Amino acid sequence: MLSTFFVNLCVIITFMYLSGIIAKFYSIRLPFPSLRVQMISGLLFGLYGTVLMNYSFHINDSTIVDLRHLAVVTAAVYLGGLASIVSGVIIAILRIGMFGITSSAIDAAFIMILLGLSGVYFAYASWSRLTKIITMNLLGMTMIFIVLLMNTDSISTLMKVYPMQLTLAFAGGIFIYFIAEFINRSNEMLFVLERRASTDHLTDLSNRRQFEQSLRAELQHARHYHQKLSLLAIDIDRFKKVNDTHGHSAGDAVLKQLGQLLVAHARSTDLVSRHGGEEFAILLLDCGYHQSITIAESVRKAVARFLFALPNGQTVKLTVSIGVAVYPDHCDDHDDNDLFDQADRALYEAKNTGRNRVCSLPPRNTIVADEDWL
C-alpha cells in the first residue's frame, strides 16, 4: 500500500516536470493561459489523473484509492478554472470507462466533477498558491472520505488506508507546490534571458541581433512573394553634444523617447530596432520606394518638432539623418547584408550633405526598379 502511494507521488512529479517543459511554449507572464491552452492543459491533466488510477490501491472489488485528485488541484491553481473543470470531467469519464458502471465509480466520478467545478473558485481566489493547494487538497480528501465511507462496509479497513492516503496527499500537494514554483521560476528566468538576448535594455526595442534575424526572415519572405522591403537607417545628429552638455542620463532619456517616437510613426507591421549608441533602424514590410521615403520624411519631421524632456527638467530639440534602401532595387538578391549596407551608405550621404535629411542611393537593379522611381 505504501509503495503504491509512493509510485503515485513519483508519477505526479514526472508529470509536473513534463508539464514544465510544455509550459515553455506558452506565455508565463499572464495570470492564466488562454482558454485554448486551459482546455488542452485540462485534457492533459485529466489524462495524468487517469494514469494515477492505474497505480491505485483496492479497498474492495469496486473501490480504489489513489491521488488522482491532485491532478485537478494542480490544474485549478496553476492553469485556471476551465482547466480544472476539464481535468475533473476527463477523470470522471475515464474512471467509469476503465472500471465499469458501479455505484462507487459513479460516486467517484461525481466527486471529481464537483472538485473540478470548485476549482473555478480556487483558481481566481486572492490567496497564495500554497494556501489554495492545501485548502483544495483538503476539500478533495474530505469528499473522497465521504465516498469511501459510502462504498466501504468495514470502517476499520477504511481507517487502515485513509490516514496514509491523507498524509501522502498532503505531502504530495506540498511537493507539487515546490516543484511547480521551481518550474515557474526557471521558465521565468529563461523568458527573461531570451528577451534580453533579443531586446535592447534601454529602449525595449529589438536589438541588432534580433534585427538581423528579422531581416533575413523578411528578405526570404519578400523573395518568395516578390514583394518590396524597405529599410530606414536612422542616426541622431550631433548626439554627442547632448551627452557632453547634459550628461549620459540625459542621453539615455533622449534615446528612450526617440524609440517611442519611432514606434509611434512606424506602421503596426514594421519592425523598429536600436543598433547601439544613437543608431536605429526601421524595417518596412511590403513597402516600395515612394512609400518608404514618405514614412522616412514623416519620421524626420516628427523628430525635428519633438521636445525631448531631460531629467533636469530642461527640453532639447534634435534632428535625425535617415538613409533609405529598398529590396530588390538597391541590393544584391543573394546577399542578406547588402540591404543594410546600402541603407547605411545612404545614411552617410545624408550626414555628409548637411544632416536632418532623408537620402537614398540610385537604384542598382534597374530591371526590377518600379515605376515609383519615374
Tab-separated table of C-alpha atoms in Angstrom:
chain	number	residue	atom	x	y	z
A	1	MET	CA	0.000	0.000	0.000
A	2	LEU	CA	2.756	2.449	0.924
A	3	SER	CA	4.662	1.565	-2.251
A	4	THR	CA	1.508	2.253	-4.322
A	5	PHE	CA	1.130	5.753	-2.929
A	6	PHE	CA	4.852	6.348	-3.357
A	7	VAL	CA	4.509	5.422	-7.031
A	8	ASN	CA	1.640	7.943	-7.226
A	9	LEU	CA	3.961	10.680	-5.974
A	10	CYS	CA	6.704	9.685	-8.425
A	11	VAL	CA	4.222	9.740	-11.315
A	12	ILE	CA	2.952	13.185	-10.245
A	13	ILE	CA	6.496	14.568	-10.054
A	14	THR	CA	7.237	13.179	-13.532
A	15	PHE	CA	4.065	14.751	-14.905
A	16	MET	CA	4.953	18.103	-13.351
A	17	TYR	CA	8.369	18.002	-14.985
A	18	LEU	CA	6.861	17.208	-18.396
A	19	SER	CA	4.281	19.962	-17.936
A	20	GLY	CA	7.080	22.403	-17.120
A	21	ILE	CA	8.755	21.586	-20.429
A	22	ILE	CA	5.465	22.128	-22.274
A	23	ALA	CA	4.862	25.396	-20.381
A	24	LYS	CA	7.955	26.921	-22.011
A	25	PHE	CA	5.962	27.226	-25.232
A	26	TYR	CA	3.277	29.403	-23.625
A	27	SER	CA	3.232	32.828	-22.065
A	28	ILE	CA	4.077	32.608	-18.374
A	29	ARG	CA	3.692	36.317	-17.650
A	30	LEU	CA	-0.109	36.214	-17.739
A	31	PRO	CA	-2.161	35.319	-14.618
A	32	PHE	CA	-3.597	32.351	-16.501
A	33	PRO	CA	-3.141	30.953	-20.018
A	34	SER	CA	-5.683	31.459	-22.788
A	35	LEU	CA	-8.892	29.408	-22.799
A	36	ARG	CA	-7.486	27.253	-25.594
A	37	VAL	CA	-4.372	26.453	-23.586
A	38	GLN	CA	-6.511	25.803	-20.494
A	39	MET	CA	-8.637	23.375	-22.491
A	40	ILE	CA	-5.611	21.462	-23.762
A	41	SER	CA	-3.934	21.529	-20.344
A	42	GLY	CA	-7.122	20.346	-18.657
A	43	LEU	CA	-7.223	17.395	-21.034
A	44	LEU	CA	-3.572	16.668	-20.301
A	45	PHE	CA	-4.032	16.788	-16.517
A	46	GLY	CA	-7.158	14.669	-16.878
A	47	LEU	CA	-5.001	12.027	-18.522
A	48	TYR	CA	-2.447	12.436	-15.719
A	49	GLY	CA	-5.142	11.690	-13.161
A	50	THR	CA	-6.278	8.702	-15.194
A	51	VAL	CA	-2.752	7.272	-15.242
A	52	LEU	CA	-2.703	7.510	-11.454
A	53	MET	CA	-5.759	5.242	-11.363
A	54	ASN	CA	-3.583	2.505	-12.852
A	55	TYR	CA	-1.437	2.747	-9.712
A	56	SER	CA	-4.287	2.530	-7.219
A	57	PHE	CA	-4.913	0.509	-4.070
A	58	HIS	CA	-8.069	-1.600	-3.889
A	59	ILE	CA	-10.140	-1.447	-0.711
A	60	ASN	CA	-12.660	-3.868	-2.160
A	61	ASP	CA	-13.673	-5.174	-5.591
A	62	SER	CA	-15.142	-1.851	-6.762
A	63	THR	CA	-13.439	0.799	-4.618
A	64	ILE	CA	-9.936	2.103	-5.257
A	65	VAL	CA	-7.877	4.874	-3.700
A	66	ASP	CA	-5.088	6.932	-5.237
A	67	LEU	CA	-4.000	10.567	-5.590
A	68	ARG	CA	-5.797	11.401	-8.846
A	69	HIS	CA	-7.483	14.437	-7.278
A	70	LEU	CA	-4.105	16.192	-7.126
A	71	ALA	CA	-4.187	16.479	-10.932
A	72	VAL	CA	-7.385	18.541	-10.638
A	73	VAL	CA	-5.930	20.614	-7.796
A	74	THR	CA	-2.821	21.423	-9.822
A	75	ALA	CA	-4.859	22.296	-12.923
A	76	ALA	CA	-7.019	24.695	-10.901
A	77	VAL	CA	-4.212	26.504	-9.086
A	78	TYR	CA	-1.697	26.820	-11.917
A	79	LEU	CA	-3.791	26.796	-15.081
A	80	GLY	CA	-7.257	28.173	-14.337
A	81	GLY	CA	-10.895	27.323	-13.800
A	82	LEU	CA	-11.554	25.839	-17.227
A	83	ALA	CA	-8.550	23.533	-16.926
A	84	SER	CA	-9.862	22.400	-13.543
A	85	ILE	CA	-13.303	21.546	-14.931
A	86	VAL	CA	-11.937	19.742	-17.992
A	87	SER	CA	-9.493	17.651	-15.974
A	88	GLY	CA	-12.210	16.678	-13.477
A	89	VAL	CA	-14.622	15.661	-16.260
A	90	ILE	CA	-11.959	13.639	-18.095
A	91	ILE	CA	-11.010	11.741	-14.936
A	92	ALA	CA	-14.691	11.116	-14.156
A	93	ILE	CA	-15.455	9.740	-17.626
A	94	LEU	CA	-12.382	7.520	-17.753
A	95	ARG	CA	-12.999	6.274	-14.179
A	96	ILE	CA	-16.288	4.798	-15.345
A	97	GLY	CA	-14.867	3.713	-18.700
A	98	MET	CA	-11.942	1.850	-17.171
A	99	PHE	CA	-13.681	0.185	-14.202
A	100	GLY	CA	-17.283	-0.106	-15.349
A	101	ILE	CA	-20.528	1.417	-14.162
A	102	THR	CA	-20.760	0.731	-10.455
A	103	SER	CA	-22.089	2.799	-7.584
A	104	SER	CA	-18.585	3.519	-6.333
A	105	ALA	CA	-17.431	4.503	-9.839
A	106	ILE	CA	-20.373	6.886	-10.237
A	107	ASP	CA	-19.745	8.387	-6.814
A	108	ALA	CA	-16.041	8.819	-7.558
A	109	ALA	CA	-16.834	10.396	-10.944
A	110	PHE	CA	-19.266	12.807	-9.309
A	111	ILE	CA	-16.633	13.829	-6.760
A	112	MET	CA	-14.067	14.549	-9.496
A	113	ILE	CA	-16.546	16.722	-11.407
A	114	LEU	CA	-17.534	18.526	-8.204
A	115	LEU	CA	-13.887	19.086	-7.307
A	116	GLY	CA	-13.235	20.384	-10.827
A	117	LEU	CA	-16.112	22.856	-10.502
A	118	SER	CA	-14.888	24.015	-7.106
A	119	GLY	CA	-11.520	24.641	-8.751
A	120	VAL	CA	-13.062	27.631	-10.553
A	121	TYR	CA	-13.346	29.401	-7.206
A	122	PHE	CA	-9.890	28.385	-6.046
A	123	ALA	CA	-8.313	29.385	-9.370
A	124	TYR	CA	-9.368	33.004	-9.061
A	125	ALA	CA	-9.378	33.402	-5.274
A	126	SER	CA	-6.974	36.039	-3.973
A	127	TRP	CA	-4.964	33.579	-1.893
A	128	SER	CA	-1.410	32.437	-2.198
A	129	ARG	CA	-0.915	29.361	-4.371
A	130	LEU	CA	0.266	27.329	-1.380
A	131	THR	CA	-2.923	28.170	0.538
A	132	LYS	CA	-5.035	27.238	-2.479
A	133	ILE	CA	-3.295	23.881	-2.884
A	134	ILE	CA	-3.608	22.965	0.802
A	135	THR	CA	-7.258	24.055	1.056
A	136	MET	CA	-8.391	22.453	-2.187
A	137	ASN	CA	-6.430	19.307	-1.381
A	138	LEU	CA	-8.173	19.004	1.996
A	139	LEU	CA	-11.541	19.650	0.357
A	140	GLY	CA	-10.857	16.883	-2.151
A	141	MET	CA	-9.761	14.455	0.545
A	142	THR	CA	-12.910	15.241	2.561
A	143	MET	CA	-15.065	14.439	-0.467
A	144	ILE	CA	-13.084	11.268	-1.084
A	145	PHE	CA	-13.531	10.190	2.535
A	146	ILE	CA	-17.305	10.574	2.212
A	147	VAL	CA	-17.356	8.476	-0.963
A	148	LEU	CA	-15.140	5.795	0.592
A	149	LEU	CA	-17.343	5.741	3.667
A	150	MET	CA	-20.406	5.206	1.464
A	151	ASN	CA	-18.793	2.371	-0.501
A	152	THR	CA	-16.855	0.513	2.216
A	153	ASP	CA	-18.504	-1.991	4.505
A	154	SER	CA	-15.705	-2.099	7.056
A	155	ILE	CA	-14.757	1.149	8.771
A	156	SER	CA	-11.662	-0.498	10.196
A	157	THR	CA	-10.463	-1.380	6.684
A	158	LEU	CA	-11.049	2.204	5.541
A	159	MET	CA	-9.168	3.629	8.527
A	160	LYS	CA	-6.190	1.436	7.735
A	161	VAL	CA	-5.914	3.125	4.331
A	162	TYR	CA	-7.337	6.620	4.614
A	163	PRO	CA	-4.885	8.156	7.152
A	164	MET	CA	-1.972	7.125	4.939
A	165	GLN	CA	-3.775	8.443	1.837
A	166	LEU	CA	-4.486	11.734	3.604
A	167	THR	CA	-0.869	12.077	4.776
A	168	LEU	CA	0.597	11.327	1.373
A	169	ALA	CA	-1.967	13.531	-0.378
A	170	PHE	CA	-0.904	16.401	1.863
A	171	ALA	CA	2.776	15.654	1.240
A	172	GLY	CA	2.051	15.334	-2.483
A	173	GLY	CA	0.358	18.729	-2.550
A	174	ILE	CA	3.393	20.325	-0.884
A	175	PHE	CA	5.685	18.542	-3.348
A	176	ILE	CA	3.607	19.828	-6.254
A	177	TYR	CA	3.777	23.368	-4.921
A	178	PHE	CA	7.557	23.447	-4.606
A	179	ILE	CA	8.126	21.691	-7.931
A	180	ALA	CA	5.654	23.940	-9.761
A	181	GLU	CA	7.146	27.081	-8.235
A	182	PHE	CA	10.628	25.933	-9.211
A	183	ILE	CA	9.432	25.284	-12.766
A	184	ASN	CA	7.742	28.701	-12.880
A	185	ARG	CA	10.890	30.462	-11.687
A	186	SER	CA	13.048	28.517	-14.155
A	187	ASN	CA	10.746	29.336	-17.048
A	188	GLU	CA	10.574	32.968	-15.976
A	189	MET	CA	14.367	33.180	-15.907
A	190	LEU	CA	14.521	31.555	-19.334
A	191	PHE	CA	11.964	34.072	-20.619
A	192	VAL	CA	13.988	36.981	-19.229
A	193	LEU	CA	17.234	35.652	-20.724
A	194	GLU	CA	15.621	35.123	-24.126
A	195	ARG	CA	14.124	38.598	-24.000
A	196	ARG	CA	17.438	40.174	-23.014
A	197	ALA	CA	19.128	38.346	-25.874
A	198	SER	CA	16.754	39.935	-28.410
A	199	THR	CA	15.785	43.264	-26.791
A	200	ASP	CA	17.657	46.493	-26.244
A	201	HIS	CA	17.710	47.032	-22.467
A	202	LEU	CA	17.293	50.814	-22.668
A	203	THR	CA	14.525	51.307	-25.234
A	204	ASP	CA	12.796	47.886	-25.166
A	205	LEU	CA	13.131	47.767	-28.948
A	206	SER	CA	14.638	44.848	-30.824
A	207	ASN	CA	18.427	44.832	-30.630
A	208	ARG	CA	20.783	44.363	-33.556
A	209	ARG	CA	20.929	40.594	-33.146
A	210	GLN	CA	17.151	40.298	-33.343
A	211	PHE	CA	17.051	42.825	-36.201
A	212	GLU	CA	19.479	40.762	-38.279
A	213	GLN	CA	17.391	37.627	-37.731
A	214	SER	CA	14.210	39.511	-38.699
A	215	LEU	CA	15.914	40.999	-41.751
A	216	ARG	CA	16.967	37.576	-43.031
A	217	ALA	CA	13.487	36.169	-42.482
A	218	GLU	CA	11.727	39.118	-44.142
A	219	LEU	CA	14.116	39.094	-47.106
A	220	GLN	CA	13.330	35.430	-47.642
A	221	HIS	CA	9.617	36.228	-47.453
A	222	ALA	CA	9.983	39.146	-49.884
A	223	ARG	CA	11.893	36.972	-52.370
A	224	HIS	CA	9.308	34.218	-52.191
A	225	TYR	CA	6.300	36.519	-52.667
A	226	HIS	CA	8.055	39.053	-54.934
A	227	GLN	CA	7.400	41.919	-52.522
A	228	LYS	CA	9.271	45.137	-51.795
A	229	LEU	CA	11.126	45.512	-48.497
A	230	SER	CA	12.482	48.859	-47.325
A	231	LEU	CA	14.972	49.717	-44.620
A	232	LEU	CA	15.446	53.038	-42.851
A	233	ALA	CA	18.840	53.542	-41.175
A	234	ILE	CA	18.454	56.371	-38.630
A	235	ASP	CA	21.114	58.287	-36.711
A	236	ILE	CA	20.711	61.196	-34.271
A	237	ASP	CA	22.562	64.278	-35.426
A	238	ARG	CA	25.213	65.572	-33.011
A	239	PHE	CA	24.057	63.260	-30.227
A	240	LYS	CA	27.452	63.505	-28.524
A	241	LYS	CA	26.667	67.133	-27.707
A	242	VAL	CA	23.694	66.020	-25.581
A	243	ASN	CA	25.876	63.686	-23.509
A	244	ASP	CA	28.670	66.227	-23.169
A	245	THR	CA	26.333	69.080	-22.184
A	246	HIS	CA	23.673	67.367	-20.075
A	247	GLY	CA	25.234	64.030	-19.058
A	248	HIS	CA	24.682	60.426	-20.039
A	249	SER	CA	21.405	60.138	-18.106
A	250	ALA	CA	20.020	62.854	-20.382
A	251	GLY	CA	21.296	60.924	-23.400
A	252	ASP	CA	19.538	57.787	-22.163
A	253	ALA	CA	16.297	59.744	-21.720
A	254	VAL	CA	16.564	61.028	-25.296
A	255	LEU	CA	17.160	57.527	-26.659
A	256	LYS	CA	14.119	56.137	-24.831
A	257	GLN	CA	11.866	58.912	-26.114
A	258	LEU	CA	13.174	58.565	-29.648
A	259	GLY	CA	12.476	54.843	-29.565
A	260	GLN	CA	8.858	55.560	-28.566
A	261	LEU	CA	8.587	58.218	-31.274
A	262	LEU	CA	9.823	55.845	-33.977
A	263	VAL	CA	7.330	53.177	-32.937
A	264	ALA	CA	4.528	55.761	-32.992
A	265	HIS	CA	5.349	56.854	-36.553
A	266	ALA	CA	6.026	53.388	-37.967
A	267	ARG	CA	3.226	51.160	-39.177
A	268	SER	CA	1.976	48.421	-36.874
A	269	THR	CA	3.575	45.756	-39.096
A	270	ASP	CA	7.001	47.416	-39.236
A	271	LEU	CA	9.984	46.367	-37.105
A	272	VAL	CA	11.788	49.076	-35.114
A	273	SER	CA	15.188	48.342	-33.571
A	274	ARG	CA	18.124	50.048	-31.892
A	275	HIS	CA	21.563	49.033	-33.088
A	276	GLY	CA	23.514	50.641	-30.271
A	277	GLY	CA	24.556	54.172	-29.458
A	278	GLU	CA	22.350	56.643	-31.328
A	279	GLU	CA	21.676	54.303	-34.285
A	280	PHE	CA	18.191	52.987	-35.005
A	281	ALA	CA	16.539	51.157	-37.899
A	282	ILE	CA	13.025	50.545	-39.170
A	283	LEU	CA	12.253	47.596	-41.432
A	284	LEU	CA	9.235	48.451	-43.600
A	285	LEU	CA	7.430	45.309	-44.728
A	286	ASP	CA	5.865	45.160	-48.198
A	287	CYS	CA	6.892	48.766	-48.804
A	288	GLY	CA	8.251	50.303	-52.007
A	289	TYR	CA	10.454	53.321	-52.594
A	290	HIS	CA	7.873	56.109	-52.667
A	291	GLN	CA	6.095	54.933	-49.525
A	292	SER	CA	9.356	54.402	-47.637
A	293	ILE	CA	10.527	57.927	-48.482
A	294	THR	CA	7.175	59.300	-47.261
A	295	ILE	CA	7.485	57.411	-43.975
A	296	ALA	CA	11.110	58.489	-43.551
A	297	GLU	CA	10.194	62.150	-44.092
A	298	SER	CA	7.343	61.812	-41.616
A	299	VAL	CA	9.763	60.421	-39.016
A	300	ARG	CA	12.357	63.134	-39.711
A	301	LYS	CA	9.820	65.946	-39.351
A	302	ALA	CA	8.281	64.426	-36.207
A	303	VAL	CA	11.697	64.237	-34.529
A	304	ALA	CA	12.558	67.806	-35.533
A	305	ARG	CA	9.316	69.074	-33.935
A	306	PHE	CA	9.570	66.988	-30.784
A	307	LEU	CA	10.742	68.443	-27.464
A	308	PHE	CA	12.867	65.824	-25.701
A	309	ALA	CA	12.452	66.042	-21.909
A	310	LEU	CA	15.639	65.722	-19.856
A	311	PRO	CA	15.891	64.513	-16.235
A	312	ASN	CA	16.834	68.028	-15.051
A	313	GLY	CA	13.535	69.439	-16.356
A	314	GLN	CA	15.005	71.033	-19.468
A	315	THR	CA	13.969	70.187	-23.020
A	316	VAL	CA	16.051	69.918	-26.171
A	317	LYS	CA	15.339	69.696	-29.877
A	318	LEU	CA	17.189	67.227	-32.062
A	319	THR	CA	17.263	66.085	-35.666
A	320	VAL	CA	17.953	62.775	-37.351
A	321	SER	CA	19.504	61.750	-40.634
A	322	ILE	CA	17.913	58.820	-42.452
A	323	GLY	CA	19.205	56.527	-45.168
A	324	VAL	CA	16.695	54.560	-47.236
A	325	ALA	CA	17.276	51.344	-49.184
A	326	VAL	CA	14.736	49.147	-50.959
A	327	TYR	CA	14.810	45.462	-51.840
A	328	PRO	CA	15.337	44.456	-54.608
A	329	ASP	CA	16.118	47.842	-56.200
A	330	HIS	CA	19.248	48.639	-54.215
A	331	CYS	CA	20.755	45.333	-53.233
A	332	ASP	CA	22.200	42.052	-54.366
A	333	ASP	CA	19.498	39.400	-54.298
A	334	HIS	CA	21.949	36.817	-52.937
A	335	ASP	CA	23.429	38.874	-50.079
A	336	ASP	CA	21.246	39.303	-46.968
A	337	ASN	CA	23.549	42.030	-45.612
A	338	ASP	CA	23.524	44.164	-48.742
A	339	LEU	CA	20.215	45.901	-47.990
A	340	PHE	CA	21.551	47.146	-44.660
A	341	ASP	CA	24.862	48.175	-46.248
A	342	GLN	CA	23.042	50.234	-48.884
A	343	ALA	CA	20.845	51.936	-46.256
A	344	ASP	CA	23.969	52.672	-44.209
A	345	ARG	CA	25.684	54.222	-47.247
A	346	ALA	CA	22.602	56.389	-47.855
A	347	LEU	CA	22.698	57.443	-44.182
A	348	TYR	CA	26.289	58.605	-44.535
A	349	GLU	CA	25.256	60.520	-47.628
A	350	ALA	CA	22.603	62.300	-45.551
A	351	LYS	CA	25.182	63.068	-42.857
A	352	ASN	CA	27.740	64.386	-45.333
A	353	THR	CA	25.279	66.620	-47.171
A	354	GLY	CA	24.037	68.625	-44.212
A	355	ARG	CA	22.202	66.279	-41.772
A	356	ASN	CA	18.482	66.434	-40.902
A	357	ARG	CA	17.563	64.911	-44.228
A	358	VAL	CA	16.495	61.703	-45.956
A	359	CYS	CA	18.741	60.199	-48.623
A	360	SER	CA	18.723	57.137	-50.840
A	361	LEU	CA	21.176	55.904	-53.438
A	362	PRO	CA	20.263	55.469	-57.099
A	363	PRO	CA	18.731	52.057	-57.827
A	364	ARG	CA	21.368	49.473	-58.581
A	365	ASN	CA	18.981	46.958	-60.061
A	366	THR	CA	17.271	48.951	-62.819
A	367	ILE	CA	15.481	45.897	-64.216
A	368	VAL	CA	13.321	45.455	-61.118
A	369	ALA	CA	13.099	49.129	-60.107
A	370	ASP	CA	9.413	50.004	-60.094
A	371	GLU	CA	7.603	52.985	-61.536
A	372	ASP	CA	7.914	54.825	-58.197
A	373	TRP	CA	11.360	55.895	-59.373
A	374	LEU	CA	9.981	57.515	-62.516
